[in-house]
Coordinates of N, CA, C and O in Angstrom, one line a residue:
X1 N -32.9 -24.2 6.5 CA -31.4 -24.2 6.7 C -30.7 -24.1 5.4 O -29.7 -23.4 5.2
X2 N -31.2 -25.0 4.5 CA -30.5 -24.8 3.1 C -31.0 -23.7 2.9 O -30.3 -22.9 3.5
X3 N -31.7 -23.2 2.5 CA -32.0 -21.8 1.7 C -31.1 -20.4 2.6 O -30.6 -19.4 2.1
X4 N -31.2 -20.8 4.2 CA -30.0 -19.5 4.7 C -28.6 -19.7 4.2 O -27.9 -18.7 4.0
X5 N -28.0 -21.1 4.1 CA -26.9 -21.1 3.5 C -26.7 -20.6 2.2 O -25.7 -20.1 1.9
X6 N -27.9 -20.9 1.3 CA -27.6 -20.5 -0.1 C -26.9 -19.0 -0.2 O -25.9 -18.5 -0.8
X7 N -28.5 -18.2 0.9 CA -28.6 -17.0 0.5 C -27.2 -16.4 1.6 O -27.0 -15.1 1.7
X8 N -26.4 -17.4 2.3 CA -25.3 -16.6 3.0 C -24.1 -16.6 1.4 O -23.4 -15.7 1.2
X9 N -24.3 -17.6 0.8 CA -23.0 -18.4 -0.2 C -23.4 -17.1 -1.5 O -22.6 -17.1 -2.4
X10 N -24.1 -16.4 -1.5 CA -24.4 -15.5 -2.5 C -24.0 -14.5 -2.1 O -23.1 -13.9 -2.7
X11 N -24.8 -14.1 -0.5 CA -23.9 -12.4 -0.2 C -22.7 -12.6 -0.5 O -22.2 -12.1 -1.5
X12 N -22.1 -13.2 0.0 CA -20.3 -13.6 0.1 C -19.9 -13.4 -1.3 O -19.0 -12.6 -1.6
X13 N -20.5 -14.2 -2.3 CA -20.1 -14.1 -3.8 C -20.3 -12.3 -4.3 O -19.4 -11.7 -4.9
X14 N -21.4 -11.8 -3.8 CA -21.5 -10.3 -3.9 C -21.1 -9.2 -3.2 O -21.4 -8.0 -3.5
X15 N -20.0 -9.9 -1.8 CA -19.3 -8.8 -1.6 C -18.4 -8.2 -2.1 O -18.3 -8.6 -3.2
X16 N -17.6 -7.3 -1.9 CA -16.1 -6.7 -2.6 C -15.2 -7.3 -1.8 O -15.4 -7.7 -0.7
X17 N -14.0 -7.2 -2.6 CA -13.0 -8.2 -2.1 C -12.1 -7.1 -0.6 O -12.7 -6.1 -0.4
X18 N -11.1 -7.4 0.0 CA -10.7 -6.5 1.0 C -9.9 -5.3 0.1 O -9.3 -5.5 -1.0
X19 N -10.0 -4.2 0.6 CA -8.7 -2.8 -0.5 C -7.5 -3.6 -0.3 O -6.8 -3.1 -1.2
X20 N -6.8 -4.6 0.5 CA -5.7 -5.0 0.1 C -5.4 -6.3 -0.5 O -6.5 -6.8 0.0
X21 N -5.2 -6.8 -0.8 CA -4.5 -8.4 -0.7 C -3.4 -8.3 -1.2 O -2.9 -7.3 -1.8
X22 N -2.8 -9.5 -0.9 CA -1.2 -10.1 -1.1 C -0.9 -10.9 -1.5 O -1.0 -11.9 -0.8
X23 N -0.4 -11.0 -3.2 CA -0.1 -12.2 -3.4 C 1.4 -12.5 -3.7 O 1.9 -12.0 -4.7
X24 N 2.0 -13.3 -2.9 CA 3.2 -13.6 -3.0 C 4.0 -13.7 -1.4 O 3.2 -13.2 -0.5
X25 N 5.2 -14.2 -0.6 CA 5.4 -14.8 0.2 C 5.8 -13.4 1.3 O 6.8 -12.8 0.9
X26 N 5.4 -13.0 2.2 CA 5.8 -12.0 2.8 C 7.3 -12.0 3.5 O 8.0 -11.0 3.8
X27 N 7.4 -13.5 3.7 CA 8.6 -13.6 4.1 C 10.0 -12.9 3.7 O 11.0 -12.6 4.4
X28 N 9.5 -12.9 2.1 CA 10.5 -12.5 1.1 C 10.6 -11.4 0.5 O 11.5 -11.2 -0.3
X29 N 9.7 -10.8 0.8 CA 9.0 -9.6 -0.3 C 8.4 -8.7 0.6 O 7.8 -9.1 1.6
X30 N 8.4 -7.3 0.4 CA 8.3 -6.6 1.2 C 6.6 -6.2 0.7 O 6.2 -5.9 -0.4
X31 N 5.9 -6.3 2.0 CA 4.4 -6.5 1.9 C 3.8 -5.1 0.3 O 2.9 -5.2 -0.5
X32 N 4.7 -3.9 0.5 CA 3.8 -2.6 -0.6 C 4.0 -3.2 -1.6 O 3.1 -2.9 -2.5
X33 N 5.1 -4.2 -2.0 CA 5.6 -4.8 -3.5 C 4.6 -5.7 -3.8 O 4.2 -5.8 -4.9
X34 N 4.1 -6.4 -2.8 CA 3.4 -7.7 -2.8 C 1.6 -7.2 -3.0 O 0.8 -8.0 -3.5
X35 N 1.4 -6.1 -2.7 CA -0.1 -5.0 -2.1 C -0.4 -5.3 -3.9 O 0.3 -4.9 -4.9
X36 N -1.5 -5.9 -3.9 CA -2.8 -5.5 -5.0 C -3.9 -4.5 -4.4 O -4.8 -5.0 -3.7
X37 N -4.1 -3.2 -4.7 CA -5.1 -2.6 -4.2 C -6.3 -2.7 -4.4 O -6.3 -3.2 -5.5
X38 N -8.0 -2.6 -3.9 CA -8.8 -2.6 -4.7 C -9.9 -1.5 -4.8 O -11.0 -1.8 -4.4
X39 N -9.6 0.0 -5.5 CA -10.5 0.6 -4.8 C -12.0 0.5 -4.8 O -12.5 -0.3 -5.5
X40 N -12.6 1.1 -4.3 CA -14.0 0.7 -3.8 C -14.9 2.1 -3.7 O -16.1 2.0 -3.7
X41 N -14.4 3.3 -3.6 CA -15.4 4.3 -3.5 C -15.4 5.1 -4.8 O -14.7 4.7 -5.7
X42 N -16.2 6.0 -4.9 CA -16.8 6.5 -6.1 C -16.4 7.9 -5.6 O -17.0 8.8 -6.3
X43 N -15.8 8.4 -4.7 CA -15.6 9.5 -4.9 C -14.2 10.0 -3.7 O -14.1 9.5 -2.6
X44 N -13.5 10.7 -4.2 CA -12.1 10.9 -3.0 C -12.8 12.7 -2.4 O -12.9 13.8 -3.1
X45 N -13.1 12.5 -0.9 CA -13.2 13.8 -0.1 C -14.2 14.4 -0.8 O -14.2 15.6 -0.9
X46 N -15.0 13.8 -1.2 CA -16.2 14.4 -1.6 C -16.3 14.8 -3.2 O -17.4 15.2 -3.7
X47 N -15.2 14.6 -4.0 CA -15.2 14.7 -5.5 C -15.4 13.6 -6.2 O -14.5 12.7 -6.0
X48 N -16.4 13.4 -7.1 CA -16.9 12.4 -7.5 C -15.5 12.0 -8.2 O -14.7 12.9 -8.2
X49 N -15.1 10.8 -8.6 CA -13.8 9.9 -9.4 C -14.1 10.4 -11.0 O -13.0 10.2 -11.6
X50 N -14.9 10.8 -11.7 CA -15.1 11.4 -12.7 C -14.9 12.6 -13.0 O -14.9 13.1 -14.2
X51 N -14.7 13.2 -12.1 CA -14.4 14.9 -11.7 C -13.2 14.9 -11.7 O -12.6 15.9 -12.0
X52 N -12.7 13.9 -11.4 CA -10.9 13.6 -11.2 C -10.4 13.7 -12.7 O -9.7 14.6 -13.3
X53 N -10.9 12.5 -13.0 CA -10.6 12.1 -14.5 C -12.4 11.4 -14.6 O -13.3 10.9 -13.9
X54 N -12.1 11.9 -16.4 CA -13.5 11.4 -17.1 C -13.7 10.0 -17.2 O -14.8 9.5 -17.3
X55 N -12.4 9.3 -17.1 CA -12.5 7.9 -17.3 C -12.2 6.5 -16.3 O -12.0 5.3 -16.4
X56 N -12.4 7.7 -15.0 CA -12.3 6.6 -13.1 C -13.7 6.3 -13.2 O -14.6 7.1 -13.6
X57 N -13.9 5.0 -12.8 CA -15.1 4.9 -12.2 C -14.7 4.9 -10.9 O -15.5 5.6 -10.3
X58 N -13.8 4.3 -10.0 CA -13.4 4.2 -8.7 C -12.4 5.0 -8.5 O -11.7 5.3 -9.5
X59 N -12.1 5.6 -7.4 CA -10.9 6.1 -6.7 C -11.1 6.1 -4.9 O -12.1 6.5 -4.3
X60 N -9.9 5.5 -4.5 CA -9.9 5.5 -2.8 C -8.5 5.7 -2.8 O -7.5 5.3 -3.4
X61 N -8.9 7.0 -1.7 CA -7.7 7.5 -0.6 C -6.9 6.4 0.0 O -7.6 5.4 0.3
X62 N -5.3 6.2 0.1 CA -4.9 5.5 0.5 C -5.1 5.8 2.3 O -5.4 7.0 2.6
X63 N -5.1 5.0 3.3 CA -6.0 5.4 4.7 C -5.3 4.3 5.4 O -5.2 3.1 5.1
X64 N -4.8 4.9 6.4 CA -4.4 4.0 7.0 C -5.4 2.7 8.1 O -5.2 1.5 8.3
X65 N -6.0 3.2 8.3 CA -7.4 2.1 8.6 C -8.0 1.2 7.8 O -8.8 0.4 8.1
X66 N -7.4 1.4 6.3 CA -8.1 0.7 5.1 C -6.9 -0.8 4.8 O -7.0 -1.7 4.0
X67 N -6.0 -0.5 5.9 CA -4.8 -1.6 5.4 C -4.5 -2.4 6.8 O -4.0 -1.9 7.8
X68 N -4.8 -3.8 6.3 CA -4.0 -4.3 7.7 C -3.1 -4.2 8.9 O -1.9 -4.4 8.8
X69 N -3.6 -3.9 9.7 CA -2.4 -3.4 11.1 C -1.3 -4.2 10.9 O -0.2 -3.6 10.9
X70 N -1.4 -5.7 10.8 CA 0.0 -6.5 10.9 C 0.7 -6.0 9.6 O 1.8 -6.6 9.3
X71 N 0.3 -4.9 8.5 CA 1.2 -4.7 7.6 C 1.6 -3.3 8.2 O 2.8 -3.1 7.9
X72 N 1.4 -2.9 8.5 CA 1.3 -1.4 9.2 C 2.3 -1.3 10.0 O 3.2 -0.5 9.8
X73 N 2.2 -2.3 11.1 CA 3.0 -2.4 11.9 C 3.5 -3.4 12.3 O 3.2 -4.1 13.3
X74 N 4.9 -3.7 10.9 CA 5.5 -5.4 11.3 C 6.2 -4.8 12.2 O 6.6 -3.6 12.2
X75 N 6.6 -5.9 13.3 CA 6.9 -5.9 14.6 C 6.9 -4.4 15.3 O 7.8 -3.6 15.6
X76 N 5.7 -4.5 15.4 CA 5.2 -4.1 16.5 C 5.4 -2.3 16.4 O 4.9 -1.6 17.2
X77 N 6.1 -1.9 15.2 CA 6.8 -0.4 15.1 C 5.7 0.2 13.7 O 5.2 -0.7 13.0
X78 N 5.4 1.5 13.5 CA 4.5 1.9 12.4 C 5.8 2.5 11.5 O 6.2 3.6 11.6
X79 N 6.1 1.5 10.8 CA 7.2 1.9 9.8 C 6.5 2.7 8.8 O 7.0 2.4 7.7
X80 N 5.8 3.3 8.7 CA 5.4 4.9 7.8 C 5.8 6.2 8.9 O 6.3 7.3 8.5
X81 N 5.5 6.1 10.0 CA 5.4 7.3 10.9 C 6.7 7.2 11.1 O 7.2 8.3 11.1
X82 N 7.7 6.1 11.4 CA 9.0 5.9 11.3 C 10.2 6.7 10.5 O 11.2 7.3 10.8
X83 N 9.2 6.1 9.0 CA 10.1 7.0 8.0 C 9.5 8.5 7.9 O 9.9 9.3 7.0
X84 N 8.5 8.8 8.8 CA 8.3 10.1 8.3 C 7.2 10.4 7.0 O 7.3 11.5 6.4
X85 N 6.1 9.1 6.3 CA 5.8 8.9 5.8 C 4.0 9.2 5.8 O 3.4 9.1 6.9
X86 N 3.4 9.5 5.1 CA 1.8 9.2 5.3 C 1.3 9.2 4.1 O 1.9 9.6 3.1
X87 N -0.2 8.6 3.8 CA -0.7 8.5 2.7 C -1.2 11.0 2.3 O -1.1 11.7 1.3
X88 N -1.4 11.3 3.6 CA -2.1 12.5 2.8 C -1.0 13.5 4.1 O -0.5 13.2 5.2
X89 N -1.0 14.8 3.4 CA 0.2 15.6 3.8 C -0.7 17.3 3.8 O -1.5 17.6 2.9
X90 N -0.7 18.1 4.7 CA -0.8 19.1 4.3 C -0.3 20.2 4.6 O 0.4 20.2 5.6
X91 N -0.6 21.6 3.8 CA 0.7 22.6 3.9 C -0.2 23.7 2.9 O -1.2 23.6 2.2
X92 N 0.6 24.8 3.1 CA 0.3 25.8 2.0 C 1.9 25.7 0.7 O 2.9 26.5 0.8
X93 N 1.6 24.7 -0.4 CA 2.1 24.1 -1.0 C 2.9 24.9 -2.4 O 3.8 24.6 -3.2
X94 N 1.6 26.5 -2.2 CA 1.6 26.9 -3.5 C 2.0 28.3 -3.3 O 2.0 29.2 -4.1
X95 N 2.5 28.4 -1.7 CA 2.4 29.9 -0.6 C 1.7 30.7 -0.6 O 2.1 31.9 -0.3
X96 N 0.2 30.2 -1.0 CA -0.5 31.1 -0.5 C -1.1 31.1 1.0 O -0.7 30.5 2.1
X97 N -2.4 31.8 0.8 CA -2.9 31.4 2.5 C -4.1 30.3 2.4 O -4.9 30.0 3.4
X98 N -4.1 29.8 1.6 CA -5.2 28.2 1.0 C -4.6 27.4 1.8 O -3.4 27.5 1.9
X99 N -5.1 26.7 2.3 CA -4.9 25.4 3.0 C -4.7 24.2 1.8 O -5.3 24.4 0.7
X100 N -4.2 23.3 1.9 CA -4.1 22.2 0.8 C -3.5 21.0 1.6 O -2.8 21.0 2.5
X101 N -4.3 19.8 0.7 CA -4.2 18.9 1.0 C -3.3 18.0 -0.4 O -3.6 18.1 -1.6
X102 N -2.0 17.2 0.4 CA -1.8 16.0 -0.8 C -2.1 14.7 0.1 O -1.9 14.4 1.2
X103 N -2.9 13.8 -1.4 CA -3.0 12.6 -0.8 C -2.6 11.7 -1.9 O -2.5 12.2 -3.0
X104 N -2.4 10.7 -1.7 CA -2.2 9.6 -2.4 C -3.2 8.3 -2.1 O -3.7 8.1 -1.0
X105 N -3.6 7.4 -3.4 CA -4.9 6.5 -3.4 C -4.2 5.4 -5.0 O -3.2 5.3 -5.6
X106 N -5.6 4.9 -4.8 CA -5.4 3.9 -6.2 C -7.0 4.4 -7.0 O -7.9 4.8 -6.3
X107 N -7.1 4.3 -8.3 CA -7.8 4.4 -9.2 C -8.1 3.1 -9.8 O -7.4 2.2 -9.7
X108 N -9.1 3.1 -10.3 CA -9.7 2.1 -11.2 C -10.8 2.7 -12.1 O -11.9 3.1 -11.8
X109 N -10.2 2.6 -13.5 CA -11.3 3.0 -14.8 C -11.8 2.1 -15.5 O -11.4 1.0 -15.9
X110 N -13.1 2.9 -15.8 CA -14.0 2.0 -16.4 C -13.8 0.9 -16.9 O -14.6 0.0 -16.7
X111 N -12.7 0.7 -17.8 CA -12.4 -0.3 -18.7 C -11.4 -1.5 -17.5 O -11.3 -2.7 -17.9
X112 N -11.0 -1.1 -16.4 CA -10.8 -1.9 -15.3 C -9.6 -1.7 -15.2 O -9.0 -2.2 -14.3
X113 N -9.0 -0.9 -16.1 CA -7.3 -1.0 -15.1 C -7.2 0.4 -14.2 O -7.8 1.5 -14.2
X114 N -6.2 -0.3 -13.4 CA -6.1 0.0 -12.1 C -4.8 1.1 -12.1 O -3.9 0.9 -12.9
X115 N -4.5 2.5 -11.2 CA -3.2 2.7 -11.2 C -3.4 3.6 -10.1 O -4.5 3.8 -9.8
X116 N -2.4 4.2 -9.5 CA -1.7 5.2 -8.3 C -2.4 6.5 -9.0 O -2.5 6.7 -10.2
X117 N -2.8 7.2 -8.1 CA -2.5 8.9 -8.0 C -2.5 9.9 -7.2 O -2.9 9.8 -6.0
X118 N -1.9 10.7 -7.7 CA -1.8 12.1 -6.4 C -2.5 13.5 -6.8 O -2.4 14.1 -7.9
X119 N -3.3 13.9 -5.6 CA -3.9 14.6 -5.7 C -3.6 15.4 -4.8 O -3.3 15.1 -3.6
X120 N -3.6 16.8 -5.4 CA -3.5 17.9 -4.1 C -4.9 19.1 -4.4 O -5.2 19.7 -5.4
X121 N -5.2 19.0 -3.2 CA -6.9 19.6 -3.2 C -6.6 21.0 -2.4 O -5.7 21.0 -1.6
X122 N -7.3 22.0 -2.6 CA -7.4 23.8 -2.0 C -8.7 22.7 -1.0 O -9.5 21.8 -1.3
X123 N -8.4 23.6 0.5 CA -9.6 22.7 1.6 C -10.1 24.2 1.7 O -9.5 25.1 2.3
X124 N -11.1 24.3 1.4 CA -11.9 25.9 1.8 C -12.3 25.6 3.7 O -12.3 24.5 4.2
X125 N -12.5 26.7 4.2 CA -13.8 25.8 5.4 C -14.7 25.5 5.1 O -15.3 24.9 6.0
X126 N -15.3 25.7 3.8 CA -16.8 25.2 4.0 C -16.6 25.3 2.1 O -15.9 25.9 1.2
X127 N -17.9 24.2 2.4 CA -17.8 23.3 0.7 C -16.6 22.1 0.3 O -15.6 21.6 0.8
X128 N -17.2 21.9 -0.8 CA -16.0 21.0 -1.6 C -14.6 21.5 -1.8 O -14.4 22.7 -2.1
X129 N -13.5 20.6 -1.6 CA -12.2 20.8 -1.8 C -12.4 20.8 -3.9 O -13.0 20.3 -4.8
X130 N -10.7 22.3 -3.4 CA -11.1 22.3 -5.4 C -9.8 21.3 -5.8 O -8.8 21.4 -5.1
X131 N -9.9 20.4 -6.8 CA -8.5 20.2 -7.2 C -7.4 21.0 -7.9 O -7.6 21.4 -9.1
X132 N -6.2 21.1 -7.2 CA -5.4 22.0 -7.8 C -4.4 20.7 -8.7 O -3.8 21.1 -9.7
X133 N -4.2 19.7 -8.3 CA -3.2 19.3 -9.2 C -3.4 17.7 -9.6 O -4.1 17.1 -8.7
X134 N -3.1 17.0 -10.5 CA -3.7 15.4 -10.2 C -2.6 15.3 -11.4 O -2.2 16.0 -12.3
X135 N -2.0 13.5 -10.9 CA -1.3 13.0 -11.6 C -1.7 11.2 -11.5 O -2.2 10.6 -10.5
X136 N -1.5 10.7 -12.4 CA -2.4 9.4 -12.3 C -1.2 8.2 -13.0 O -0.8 8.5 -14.2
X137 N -1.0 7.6 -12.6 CA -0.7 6.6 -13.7 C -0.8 4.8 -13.4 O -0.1 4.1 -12.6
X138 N -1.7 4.4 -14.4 CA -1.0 2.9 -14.4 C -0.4 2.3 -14.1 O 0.7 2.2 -14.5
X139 N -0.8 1.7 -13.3 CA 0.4 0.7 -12.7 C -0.2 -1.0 -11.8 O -0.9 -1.1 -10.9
X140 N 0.4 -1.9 -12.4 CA 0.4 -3.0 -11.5 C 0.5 -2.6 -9.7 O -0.3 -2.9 -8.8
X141 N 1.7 -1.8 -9.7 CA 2.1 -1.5 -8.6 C 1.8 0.0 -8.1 O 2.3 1.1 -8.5
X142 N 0.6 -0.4 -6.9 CA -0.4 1.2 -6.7 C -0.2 1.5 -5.3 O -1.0 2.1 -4.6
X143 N 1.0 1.2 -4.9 CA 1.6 1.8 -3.3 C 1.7 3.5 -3.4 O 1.6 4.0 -4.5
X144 N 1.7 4.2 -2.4 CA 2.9 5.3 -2.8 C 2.1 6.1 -1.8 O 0.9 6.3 -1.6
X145 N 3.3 6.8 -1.0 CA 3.4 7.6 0.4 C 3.5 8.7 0.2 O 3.8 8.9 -1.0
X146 N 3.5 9.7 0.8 CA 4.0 11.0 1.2 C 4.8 11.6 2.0 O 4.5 11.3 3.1
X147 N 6.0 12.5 2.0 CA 6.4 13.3 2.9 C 6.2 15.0 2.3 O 5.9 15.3 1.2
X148 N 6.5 16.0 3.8 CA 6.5 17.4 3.3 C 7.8 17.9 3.2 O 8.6 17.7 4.2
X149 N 8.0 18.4 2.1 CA 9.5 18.5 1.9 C 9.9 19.7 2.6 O 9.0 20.5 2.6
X150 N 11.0 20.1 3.4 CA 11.5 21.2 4.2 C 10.9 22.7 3.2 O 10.9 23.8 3.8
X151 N 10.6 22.7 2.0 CA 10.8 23.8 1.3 C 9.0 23.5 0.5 O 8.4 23.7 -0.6
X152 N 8.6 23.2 1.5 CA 7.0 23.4 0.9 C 6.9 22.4 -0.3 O 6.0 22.4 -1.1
X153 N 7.8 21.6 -0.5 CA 7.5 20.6 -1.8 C 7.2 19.5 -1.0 O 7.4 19.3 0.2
X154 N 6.4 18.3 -2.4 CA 6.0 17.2 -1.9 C 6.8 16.3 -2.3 O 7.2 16.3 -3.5
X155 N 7.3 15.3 -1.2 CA 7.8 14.2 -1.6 C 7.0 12.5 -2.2 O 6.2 12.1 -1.3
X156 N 7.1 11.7 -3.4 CA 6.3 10.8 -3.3 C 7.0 9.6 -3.6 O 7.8 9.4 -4.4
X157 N 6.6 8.7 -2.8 CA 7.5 7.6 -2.7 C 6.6 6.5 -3.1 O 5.5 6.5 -2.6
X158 N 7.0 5.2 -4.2 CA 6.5 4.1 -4.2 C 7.1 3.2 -3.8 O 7.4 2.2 -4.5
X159 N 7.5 3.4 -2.7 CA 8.2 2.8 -1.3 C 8.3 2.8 -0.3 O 8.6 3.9 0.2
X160 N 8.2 1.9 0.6 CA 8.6 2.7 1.9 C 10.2 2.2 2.4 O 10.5 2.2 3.6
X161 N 10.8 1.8 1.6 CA 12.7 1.3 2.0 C 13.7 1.3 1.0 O 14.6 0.6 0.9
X162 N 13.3 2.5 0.0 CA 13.9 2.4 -1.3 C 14.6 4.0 -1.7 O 14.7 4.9 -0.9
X163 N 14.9 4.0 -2.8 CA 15.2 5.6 -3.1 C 14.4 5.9 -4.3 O 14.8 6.8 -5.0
X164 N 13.6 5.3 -4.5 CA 12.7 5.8 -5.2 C 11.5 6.6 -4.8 O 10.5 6.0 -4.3
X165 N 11.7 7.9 -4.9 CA 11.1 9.1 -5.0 C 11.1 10.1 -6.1 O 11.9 10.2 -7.0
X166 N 9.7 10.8 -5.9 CA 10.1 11.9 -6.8 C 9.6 13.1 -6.1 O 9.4 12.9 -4.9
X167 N 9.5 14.2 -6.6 CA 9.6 15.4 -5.4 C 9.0 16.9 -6.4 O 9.7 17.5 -7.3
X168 N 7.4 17.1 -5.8 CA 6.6 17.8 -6.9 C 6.5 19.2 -5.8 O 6.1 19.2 -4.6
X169 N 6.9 20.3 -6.7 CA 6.6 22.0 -6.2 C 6.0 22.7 -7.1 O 5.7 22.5 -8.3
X170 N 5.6 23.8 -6.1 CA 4.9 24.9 -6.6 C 5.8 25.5 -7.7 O 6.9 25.6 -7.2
X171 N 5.9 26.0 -8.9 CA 7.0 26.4 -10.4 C 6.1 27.7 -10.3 O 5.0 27.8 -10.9
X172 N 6.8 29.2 -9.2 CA 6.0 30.2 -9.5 C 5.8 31.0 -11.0 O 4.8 31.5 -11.6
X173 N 7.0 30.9 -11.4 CA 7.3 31.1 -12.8 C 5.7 30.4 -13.8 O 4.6 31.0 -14.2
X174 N 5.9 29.6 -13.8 CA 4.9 28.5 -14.7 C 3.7 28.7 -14.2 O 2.7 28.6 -15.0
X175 N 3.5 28.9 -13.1 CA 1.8 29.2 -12.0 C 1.1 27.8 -11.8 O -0.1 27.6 -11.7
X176 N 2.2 26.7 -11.9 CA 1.6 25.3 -11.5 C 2.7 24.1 -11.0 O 3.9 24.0 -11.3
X177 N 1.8 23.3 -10.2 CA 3.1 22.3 -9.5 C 3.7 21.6 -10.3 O 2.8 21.0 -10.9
X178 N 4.7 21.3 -10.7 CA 5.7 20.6 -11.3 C 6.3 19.6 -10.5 O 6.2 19.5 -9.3
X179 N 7.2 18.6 -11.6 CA 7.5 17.7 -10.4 C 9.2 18.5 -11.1 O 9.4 19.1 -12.2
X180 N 10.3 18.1 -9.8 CA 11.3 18.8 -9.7 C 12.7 17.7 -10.4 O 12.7 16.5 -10.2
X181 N 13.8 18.2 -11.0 CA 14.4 17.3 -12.0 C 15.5 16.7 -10.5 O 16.0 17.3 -9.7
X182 N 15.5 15.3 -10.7 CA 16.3 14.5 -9.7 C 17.7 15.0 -9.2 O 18.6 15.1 -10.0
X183 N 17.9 15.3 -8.3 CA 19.6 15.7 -7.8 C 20.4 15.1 -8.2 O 20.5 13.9 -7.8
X184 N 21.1 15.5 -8.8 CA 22.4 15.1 -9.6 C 23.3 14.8 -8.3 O 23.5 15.6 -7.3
X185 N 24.0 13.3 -8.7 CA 25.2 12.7 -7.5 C 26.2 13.4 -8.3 O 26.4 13.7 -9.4
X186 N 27.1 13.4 -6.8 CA 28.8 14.0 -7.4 C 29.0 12.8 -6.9 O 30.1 12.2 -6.8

């Protein structure tokens, strides 16, 4: 009996922690602000995290099955599908006839810090998706959603109740996605 307990008190010490936790009072704070991510896979859609960048050891797709339902759906409503919102988006982004995928995830490099990125991947039918675009950064804070913008652009949000966005297109000029300069208020 002691030695099954040991060897249960060990797995446990050698599992990985959940991809979410929360630290701070939900009451008060809105659960994405409060989200420490943890990613856990070694490769997003079949591209190893090194292939991304030379210096990921981890990267996971943000997924909606990867995050608590009761955050998902406080009372009882899926406030992402609400706002029109999802971790991965797709479209022909760049107008051609490629299929593409944008998604959004958390990274973790070697050296252990952690940050957001967005990736938009060419989906062939068959084989590996290629990456067409990646943007990564640092951050404490590794939330961040998606919408499809009416004009083939991507919307990215490290929010889901804020106006913080930014809003990345195809620049046929340039022959690559750019992110687009903020709309000026009158």
């Amino acid at each position: 009996m002691i030695a099954l307990c040991c060897w249960l008190a060990a797995a446990q010490a050698r599992a990985e922690p959940a991809f979410v936790t929360i630290e701070g009072d939900l009451k008060t704070i809105a659960w994405w602000v409060l989200a420490n991510f943890h990613p856990f896979t070694t490769e997003v859609r079949g591209i190893p995290a090194r292939e991304i960048r030379k210096s990921w050891c981890k990267a996971t797709e943000f997924r909606k099955d990867l995050i608590p339902r009761e955050l998902l759906f406080e009372g009882g409503t899926d406030a992402m599908a609400a706002a029109n919102m999802s971790f991965a988006v797709e479209g022909r982004f760049d107008g051609t006839a490629a299929k593409q995928v944008a998604l959004v995830g958390v990274f973790e490099e070697c050296s252990g810090q952690k940050g957001r990125f967005i990736l938009i991947l060419n989906q062939p039918a068959q084989g590996k998706p290629k990456i067409r675009f990646v943007n990564a950064l640092r951050t404490d804070h590794q939330f961040g959603a998606l919408q499809k913008g009416d004009d083939d652009s991507i919307v990215a949000w490290t929010c889901m109740e804020c106006d913080n966005f930014s809003v990345l297109k195809w620049d046929r000029k340039k022959r690559k996605f750019d992110w687009q300069a903020a709309p000026v208020e009158q």
